[in-house]
Coordinates of C-alpha atoms in Angstrom, one line a residue:
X1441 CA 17.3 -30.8 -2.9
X1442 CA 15.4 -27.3 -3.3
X1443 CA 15.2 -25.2 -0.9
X1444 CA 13.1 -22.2 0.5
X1445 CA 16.2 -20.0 -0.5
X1446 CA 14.1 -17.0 -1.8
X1447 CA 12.8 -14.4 2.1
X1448 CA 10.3 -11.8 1.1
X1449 CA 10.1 -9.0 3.7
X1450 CA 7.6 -6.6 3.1
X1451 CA 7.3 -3.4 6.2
X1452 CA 6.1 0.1 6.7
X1453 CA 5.5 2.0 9.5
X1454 CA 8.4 1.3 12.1
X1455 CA 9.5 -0.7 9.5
X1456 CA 12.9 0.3 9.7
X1457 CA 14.0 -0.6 13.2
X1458 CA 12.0 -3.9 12.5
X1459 CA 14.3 -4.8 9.7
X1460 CA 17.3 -3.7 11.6
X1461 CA 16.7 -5.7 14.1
X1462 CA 15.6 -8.8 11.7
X1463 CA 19.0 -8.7 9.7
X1464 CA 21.3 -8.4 12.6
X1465 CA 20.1 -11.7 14.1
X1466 CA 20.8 -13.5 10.3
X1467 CA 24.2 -15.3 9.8
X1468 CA 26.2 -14.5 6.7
X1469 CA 26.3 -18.2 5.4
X1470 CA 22.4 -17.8 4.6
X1471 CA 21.8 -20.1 2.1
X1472 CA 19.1 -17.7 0.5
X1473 CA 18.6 -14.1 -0.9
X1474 CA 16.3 -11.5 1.4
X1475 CA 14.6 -9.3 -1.0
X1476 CA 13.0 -6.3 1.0
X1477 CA 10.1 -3.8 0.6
X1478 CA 9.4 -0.5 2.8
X1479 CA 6.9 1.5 2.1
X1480 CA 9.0 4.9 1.1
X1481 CA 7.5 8.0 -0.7
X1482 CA 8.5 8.6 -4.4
X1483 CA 11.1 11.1 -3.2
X1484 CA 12.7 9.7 -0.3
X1485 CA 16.1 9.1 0.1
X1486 CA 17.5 5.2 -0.5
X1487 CA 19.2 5.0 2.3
X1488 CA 17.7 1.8 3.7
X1489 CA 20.2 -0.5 1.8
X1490 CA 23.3 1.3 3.3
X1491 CA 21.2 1.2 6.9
X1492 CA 20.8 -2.5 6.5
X1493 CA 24.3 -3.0 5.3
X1494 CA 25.6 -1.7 8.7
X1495 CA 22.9 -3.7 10.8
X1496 CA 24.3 -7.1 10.4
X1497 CA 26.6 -9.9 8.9
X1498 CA 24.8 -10.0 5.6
X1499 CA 26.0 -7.5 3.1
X1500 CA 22.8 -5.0 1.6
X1501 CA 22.5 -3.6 -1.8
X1502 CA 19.9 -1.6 -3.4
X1503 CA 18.0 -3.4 -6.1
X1504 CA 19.3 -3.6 -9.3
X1505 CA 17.3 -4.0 -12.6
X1506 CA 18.1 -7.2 -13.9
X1507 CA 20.5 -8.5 -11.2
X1508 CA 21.1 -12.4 -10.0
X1509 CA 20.1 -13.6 -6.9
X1510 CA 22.5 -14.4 -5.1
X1511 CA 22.6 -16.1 -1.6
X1512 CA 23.9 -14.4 1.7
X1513 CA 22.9 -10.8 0.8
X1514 CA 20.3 -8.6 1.2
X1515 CA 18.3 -6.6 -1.6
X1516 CA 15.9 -3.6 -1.0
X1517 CA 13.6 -2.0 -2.8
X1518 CA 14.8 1.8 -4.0
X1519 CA 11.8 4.2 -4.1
X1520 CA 8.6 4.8 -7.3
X1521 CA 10.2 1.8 -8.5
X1522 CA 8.3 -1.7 -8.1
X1523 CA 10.9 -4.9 -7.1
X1524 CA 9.6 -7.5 -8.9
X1525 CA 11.6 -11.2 -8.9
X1526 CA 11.6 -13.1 -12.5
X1527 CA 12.7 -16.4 -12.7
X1528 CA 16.3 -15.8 -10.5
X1529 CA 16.7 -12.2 -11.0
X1530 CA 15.1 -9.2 -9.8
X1531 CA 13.5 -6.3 -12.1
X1532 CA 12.5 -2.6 -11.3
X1533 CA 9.2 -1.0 -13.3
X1534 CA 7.3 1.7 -13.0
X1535 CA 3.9 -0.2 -13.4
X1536 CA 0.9 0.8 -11.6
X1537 CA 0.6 1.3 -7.6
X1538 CA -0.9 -0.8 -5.6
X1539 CA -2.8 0.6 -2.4
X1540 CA -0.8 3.8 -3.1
X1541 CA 2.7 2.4 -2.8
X1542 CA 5.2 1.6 -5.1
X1543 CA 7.2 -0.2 -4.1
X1544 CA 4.2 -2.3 -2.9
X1545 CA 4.6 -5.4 -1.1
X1546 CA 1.6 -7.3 -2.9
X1547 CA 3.7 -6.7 -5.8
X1548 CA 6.6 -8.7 -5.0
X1549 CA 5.2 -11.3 -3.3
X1550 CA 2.6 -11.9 -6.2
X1551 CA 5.7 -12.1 -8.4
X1552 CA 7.4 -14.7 -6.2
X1553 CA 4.4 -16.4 -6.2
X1554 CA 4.4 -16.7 -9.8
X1555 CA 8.5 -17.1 -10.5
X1556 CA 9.5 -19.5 -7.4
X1557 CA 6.2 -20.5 -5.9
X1558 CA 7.4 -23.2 -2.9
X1559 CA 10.7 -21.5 -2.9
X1560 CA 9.4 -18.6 -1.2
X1561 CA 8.9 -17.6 2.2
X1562 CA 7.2 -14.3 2.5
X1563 CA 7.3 -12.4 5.8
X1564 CA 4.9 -9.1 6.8
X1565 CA 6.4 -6.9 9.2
X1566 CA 5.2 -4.1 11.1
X1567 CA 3.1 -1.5 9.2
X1568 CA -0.3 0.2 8.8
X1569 CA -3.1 -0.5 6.9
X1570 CA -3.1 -4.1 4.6
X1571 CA -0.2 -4.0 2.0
X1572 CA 0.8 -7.5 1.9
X1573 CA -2.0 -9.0 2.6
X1574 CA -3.4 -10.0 -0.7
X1575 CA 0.8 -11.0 -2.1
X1576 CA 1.0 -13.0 1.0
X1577 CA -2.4 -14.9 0.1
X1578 CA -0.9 -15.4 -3.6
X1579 CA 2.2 -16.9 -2.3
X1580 CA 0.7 -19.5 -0.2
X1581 CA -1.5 -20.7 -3.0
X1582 CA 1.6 -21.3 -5.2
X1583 CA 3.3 -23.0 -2.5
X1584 CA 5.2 -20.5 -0.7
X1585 CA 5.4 -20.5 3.1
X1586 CA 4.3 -17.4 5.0
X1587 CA 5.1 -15.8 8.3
X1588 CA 3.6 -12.6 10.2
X1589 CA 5.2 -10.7 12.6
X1590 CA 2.8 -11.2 16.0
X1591 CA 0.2 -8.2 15.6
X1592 CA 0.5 -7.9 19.6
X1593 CA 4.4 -7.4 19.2
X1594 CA 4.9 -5.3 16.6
X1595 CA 4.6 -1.1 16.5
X1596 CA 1.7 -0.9 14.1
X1597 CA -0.6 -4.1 13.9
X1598 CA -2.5 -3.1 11.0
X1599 CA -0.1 -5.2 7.9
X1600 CA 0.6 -8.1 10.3
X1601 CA -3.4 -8.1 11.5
X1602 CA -4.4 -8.0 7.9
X1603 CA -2.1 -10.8 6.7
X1604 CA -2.8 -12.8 9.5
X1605 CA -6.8 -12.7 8.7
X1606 CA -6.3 -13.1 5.1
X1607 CA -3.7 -15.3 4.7
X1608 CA -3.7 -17.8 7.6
X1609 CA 0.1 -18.2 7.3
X1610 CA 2.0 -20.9 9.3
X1611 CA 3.8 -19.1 11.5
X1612 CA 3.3 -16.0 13.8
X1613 CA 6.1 -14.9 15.7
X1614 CA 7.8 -12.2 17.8
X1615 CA 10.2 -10.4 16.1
X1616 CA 12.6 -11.4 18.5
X1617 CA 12.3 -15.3 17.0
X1618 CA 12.0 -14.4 13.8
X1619 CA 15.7 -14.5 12.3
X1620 CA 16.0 -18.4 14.1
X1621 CA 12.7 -19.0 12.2
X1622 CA 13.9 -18.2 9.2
X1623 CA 17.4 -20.1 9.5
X1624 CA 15.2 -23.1 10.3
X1625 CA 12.9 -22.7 7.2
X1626 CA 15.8 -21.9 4.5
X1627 CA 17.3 -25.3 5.3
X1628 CA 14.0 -27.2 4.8
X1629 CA 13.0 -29.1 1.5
X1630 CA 10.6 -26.9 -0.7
X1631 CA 7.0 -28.7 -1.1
X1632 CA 6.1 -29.3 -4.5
X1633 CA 3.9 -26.3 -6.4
X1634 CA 0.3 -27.2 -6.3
X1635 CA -1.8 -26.3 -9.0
X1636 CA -3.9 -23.3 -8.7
X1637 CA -7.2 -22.2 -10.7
X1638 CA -5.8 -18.4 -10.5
X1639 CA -2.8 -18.8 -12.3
X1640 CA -4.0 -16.8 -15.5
X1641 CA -5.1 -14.3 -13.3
X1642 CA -2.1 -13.9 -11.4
X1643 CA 0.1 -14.1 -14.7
X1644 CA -2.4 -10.6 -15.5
X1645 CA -1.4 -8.7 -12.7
X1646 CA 2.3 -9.4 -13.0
X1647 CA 2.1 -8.2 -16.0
X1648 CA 0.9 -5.6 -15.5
X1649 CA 2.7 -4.5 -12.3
X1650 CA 5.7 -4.7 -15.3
X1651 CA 4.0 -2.2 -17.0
X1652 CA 3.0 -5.5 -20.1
X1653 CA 0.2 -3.3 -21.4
X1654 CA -1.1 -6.8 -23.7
X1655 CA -3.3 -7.5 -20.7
X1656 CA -5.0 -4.0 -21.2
X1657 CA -5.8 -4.4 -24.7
X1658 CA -8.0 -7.1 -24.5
X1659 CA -12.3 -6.8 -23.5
X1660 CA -11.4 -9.3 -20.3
X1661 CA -11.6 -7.3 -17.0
X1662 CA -9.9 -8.3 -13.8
X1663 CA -13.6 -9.4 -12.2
X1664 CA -17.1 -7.7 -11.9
X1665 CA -17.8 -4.1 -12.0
X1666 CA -18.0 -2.7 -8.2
X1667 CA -19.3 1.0 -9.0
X1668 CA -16.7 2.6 -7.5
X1669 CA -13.7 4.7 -8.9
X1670 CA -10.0 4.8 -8.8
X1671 CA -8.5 7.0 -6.6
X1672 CA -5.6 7.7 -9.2
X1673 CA -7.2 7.3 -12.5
X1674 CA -10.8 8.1 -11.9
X1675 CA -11.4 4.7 -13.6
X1676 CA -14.1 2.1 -12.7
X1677 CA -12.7 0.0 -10.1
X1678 CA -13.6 -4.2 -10.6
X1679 CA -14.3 -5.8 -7.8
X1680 CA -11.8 -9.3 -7.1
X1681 CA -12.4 -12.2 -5.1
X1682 CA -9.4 -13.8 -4.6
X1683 CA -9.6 -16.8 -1.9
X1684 CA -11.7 -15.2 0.1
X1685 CA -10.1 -12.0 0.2
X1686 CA -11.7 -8.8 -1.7
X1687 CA -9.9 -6.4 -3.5
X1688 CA -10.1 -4.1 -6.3
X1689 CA -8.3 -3.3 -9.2
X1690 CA -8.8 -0.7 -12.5
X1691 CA -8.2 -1.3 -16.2
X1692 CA -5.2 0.6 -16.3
X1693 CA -3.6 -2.2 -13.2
X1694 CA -4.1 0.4 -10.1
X1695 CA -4.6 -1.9 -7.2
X1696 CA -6.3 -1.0 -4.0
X1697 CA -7.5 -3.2 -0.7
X1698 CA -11.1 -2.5 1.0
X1699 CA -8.8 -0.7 3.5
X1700 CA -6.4 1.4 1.4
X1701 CA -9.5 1.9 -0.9
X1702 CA -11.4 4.0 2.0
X1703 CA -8.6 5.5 3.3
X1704 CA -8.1 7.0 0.4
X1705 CA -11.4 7.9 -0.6
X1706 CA -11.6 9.6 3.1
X1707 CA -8.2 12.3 1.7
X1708 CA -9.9 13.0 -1.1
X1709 CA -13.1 14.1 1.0
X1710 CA -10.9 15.7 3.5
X1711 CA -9.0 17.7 0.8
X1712 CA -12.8 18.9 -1.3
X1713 CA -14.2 20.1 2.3
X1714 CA -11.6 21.6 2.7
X1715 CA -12.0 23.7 -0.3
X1716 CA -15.9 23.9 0.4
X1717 CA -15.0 25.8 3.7
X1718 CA -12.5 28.1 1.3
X1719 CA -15.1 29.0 -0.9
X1720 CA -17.9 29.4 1.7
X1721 CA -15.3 31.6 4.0
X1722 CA -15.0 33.5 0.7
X1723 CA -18.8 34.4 -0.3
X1724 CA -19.5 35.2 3.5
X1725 CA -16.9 37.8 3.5
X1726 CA -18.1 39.3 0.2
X1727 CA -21.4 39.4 1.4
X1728 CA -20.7 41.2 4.7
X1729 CA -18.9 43.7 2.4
X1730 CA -21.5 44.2 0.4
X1731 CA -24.1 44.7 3.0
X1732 CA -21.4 47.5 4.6
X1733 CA -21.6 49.2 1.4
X1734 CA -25.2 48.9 0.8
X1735 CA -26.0 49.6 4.5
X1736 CA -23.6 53.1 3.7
X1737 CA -25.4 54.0 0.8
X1738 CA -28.6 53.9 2.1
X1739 CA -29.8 51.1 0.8
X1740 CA -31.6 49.3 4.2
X1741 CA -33.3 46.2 2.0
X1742 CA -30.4 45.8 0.3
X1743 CA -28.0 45.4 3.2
X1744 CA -30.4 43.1 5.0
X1745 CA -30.6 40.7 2.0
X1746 CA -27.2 40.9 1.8
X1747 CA -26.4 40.3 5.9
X1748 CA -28.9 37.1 5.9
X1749 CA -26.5 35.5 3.1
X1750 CA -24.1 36.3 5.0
X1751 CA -25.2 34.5 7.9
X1752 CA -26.5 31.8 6.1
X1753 CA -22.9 31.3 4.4
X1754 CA -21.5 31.6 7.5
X1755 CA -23.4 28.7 9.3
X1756 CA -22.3 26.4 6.4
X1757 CA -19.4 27.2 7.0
X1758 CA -19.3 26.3 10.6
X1759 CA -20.8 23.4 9.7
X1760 CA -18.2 22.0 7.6
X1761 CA -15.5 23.2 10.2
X1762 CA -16.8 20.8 13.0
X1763 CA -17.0 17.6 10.5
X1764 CA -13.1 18.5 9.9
X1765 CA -11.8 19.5 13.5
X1766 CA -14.6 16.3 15.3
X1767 CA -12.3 13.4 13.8
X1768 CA -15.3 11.8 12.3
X1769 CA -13.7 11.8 8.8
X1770 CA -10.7 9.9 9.9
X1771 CA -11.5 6.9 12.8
X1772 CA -8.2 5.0 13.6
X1773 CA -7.6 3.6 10.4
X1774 CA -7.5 7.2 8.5
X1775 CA -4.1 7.9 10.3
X1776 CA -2.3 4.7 8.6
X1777 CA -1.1 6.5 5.7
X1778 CA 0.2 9.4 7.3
X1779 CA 2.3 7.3 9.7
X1780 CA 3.5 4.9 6.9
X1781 CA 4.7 8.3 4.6
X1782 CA 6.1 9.8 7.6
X1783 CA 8.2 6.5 8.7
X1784 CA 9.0 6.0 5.1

């Protein structure tokens, strides 16, 4: 009989104690392999394995390119390295982010989707923003079984809210019943793989997420033209609709949700007002100077042209200082990213 023997956990902001707190309530004769993803910056230490390894029965490892899955044990994700799963073993690439991350939880659970379909159940922990959202969607059309962490009991709602909107998984849980969930389900017969229209495209973006560039060469495009540009390539974004959900993705594979997509788009506006109130700080002072001097010399028109530039600079300046300090840039959701580097 198969089995759902393949758990896909996917966290990041206060995803650590979250995970803790999953693994200790697992037995060690889980008759399935936990493959883990937490949002982590491309520096950050990879210490989550060794964390994990100490928070329960089942031993922890950090990913290994190439290695077997093995049942009872526990493999995470090591930072700027995307976990992928092929066929029964794992592999590490440096493809393309996706909504900023790598590792990225769409990423893996895409992959799963694709390599064990029914055999997967994929669970979204606590975390900001939507990373997991779209993977999760992908799994359940191959099959795979999916599970959110209740939005209401976890530390940041905004992964859990967005898989729970997008992917209308089958269960929804406290953290707390999580672990007995998941015993339950690994025991359970694995449906059968339905068939699925968006197989091709899903076979794409795997491919791409392990850096295959044969899907780049080609004239097809990953959907329609949206207008917009990639935050990390500067490359027209196409616009996806992928059961129901909307996402985006470039030519070169960089992935980005509605969410992560604006979010993104709001640092990048935050950082060039930021030098627009530089420069304008800059030509006010020069022209107060020069007004000084022209005002010393003599030079009465002179100084007064120079003085209303001033002022003018000046309230332009101003300007741009209340749209940074009034919070309008940055509602709720402008935070997320901050928090997830930060808990990473």
């Amino acid at each position: 009989m198969t089995t759902r023997d393949v758990v896909l956990v996917g966290a990041s902001a206060g995803g650590v104690e979250a995970l803790r707190t999953l693994v200790a309530g697992l037995p060690a004769d889980l008759p399935a392999t936990v493959l883990v993803v937490l949002h982590v910056p491309p520096t950050g230490s990879n210490a989550l394995a060794a964390i994990l390894d100490r928070s329960g029965p089942l031993p922890a490892r950090a990913a290994e390119h190439g290695g077997a899955l093995r049942h009872g044990e526990v493999v995470v994700a090591v930072p700027d390295r995307h976990l992928l799963l092929t066929d029964d073993h794992v592999a590490l690439t440096s493809g393309p982010r996706e909504n900023g991350h790598r590792p990225a939880v769409d990423t893996l659970f895409r992959s799963a989707a694709r390599a064990v379909g029914p055999r997967a159940i994929g669970v979204v922990l606590t975390g900001a923003l939507d990373d997991g959202a779209a993977g999760l969607v992908a799994l359940r059309a191959q099959g795979g079984t999916g599970v959110v962490q209740d939005p209401a009991d976890a530390l940041y709602d905004g992964m859990p809210r967005a898989a729970l909107e997008a992917a209308r998984p089958e269960h929804v849980v406290p953290l707390a019943d999580l672990p007995g969930l998941l015993v339950r389900l690994v025991h359970e017969q694995a449906p059968a793989r339905p068939s699925s229209a968006g197989d091709d495209r899903m076979r794409e973006e795997v491919a791409m997420a392990e850096f295959d560039l044969r899907p780049l060469a080609g004239d097809d495009h990953p959907g329609e033209p949206s207008g917009y540009s990639c935050p990390d390539c500067s490359g027209v974004l196409w616009r996806i609709e992928d059961h129901g959900l909307l996402r985006f993705r470039c030519r070169v594979g960089h992935a980005w949700s509605p969410g992560s997509l604006q979010d993104q788009q709001t640092s990048e506006l935050d950082g060039a007002l930021w030098m627009a109130l530089r420069s304008l700080e800059e030509r006010a002072a020069l022209a107060r100077e020069m007004a000084d001097r022209a005002r010393e010399s003599g030079h009465g028109l002179t100084a007064s042209r120079y003085t209303d530039r001033a002022v003018e600079t000046g309230d332009a300046a101003r300007t741009i200082r209340r749209l940074l300090t009034s919070g309008t840039l940055r509602g709720p959701a402008g935070t997320e990213r901050a928090q997830d580097e930060t808990d990473g």
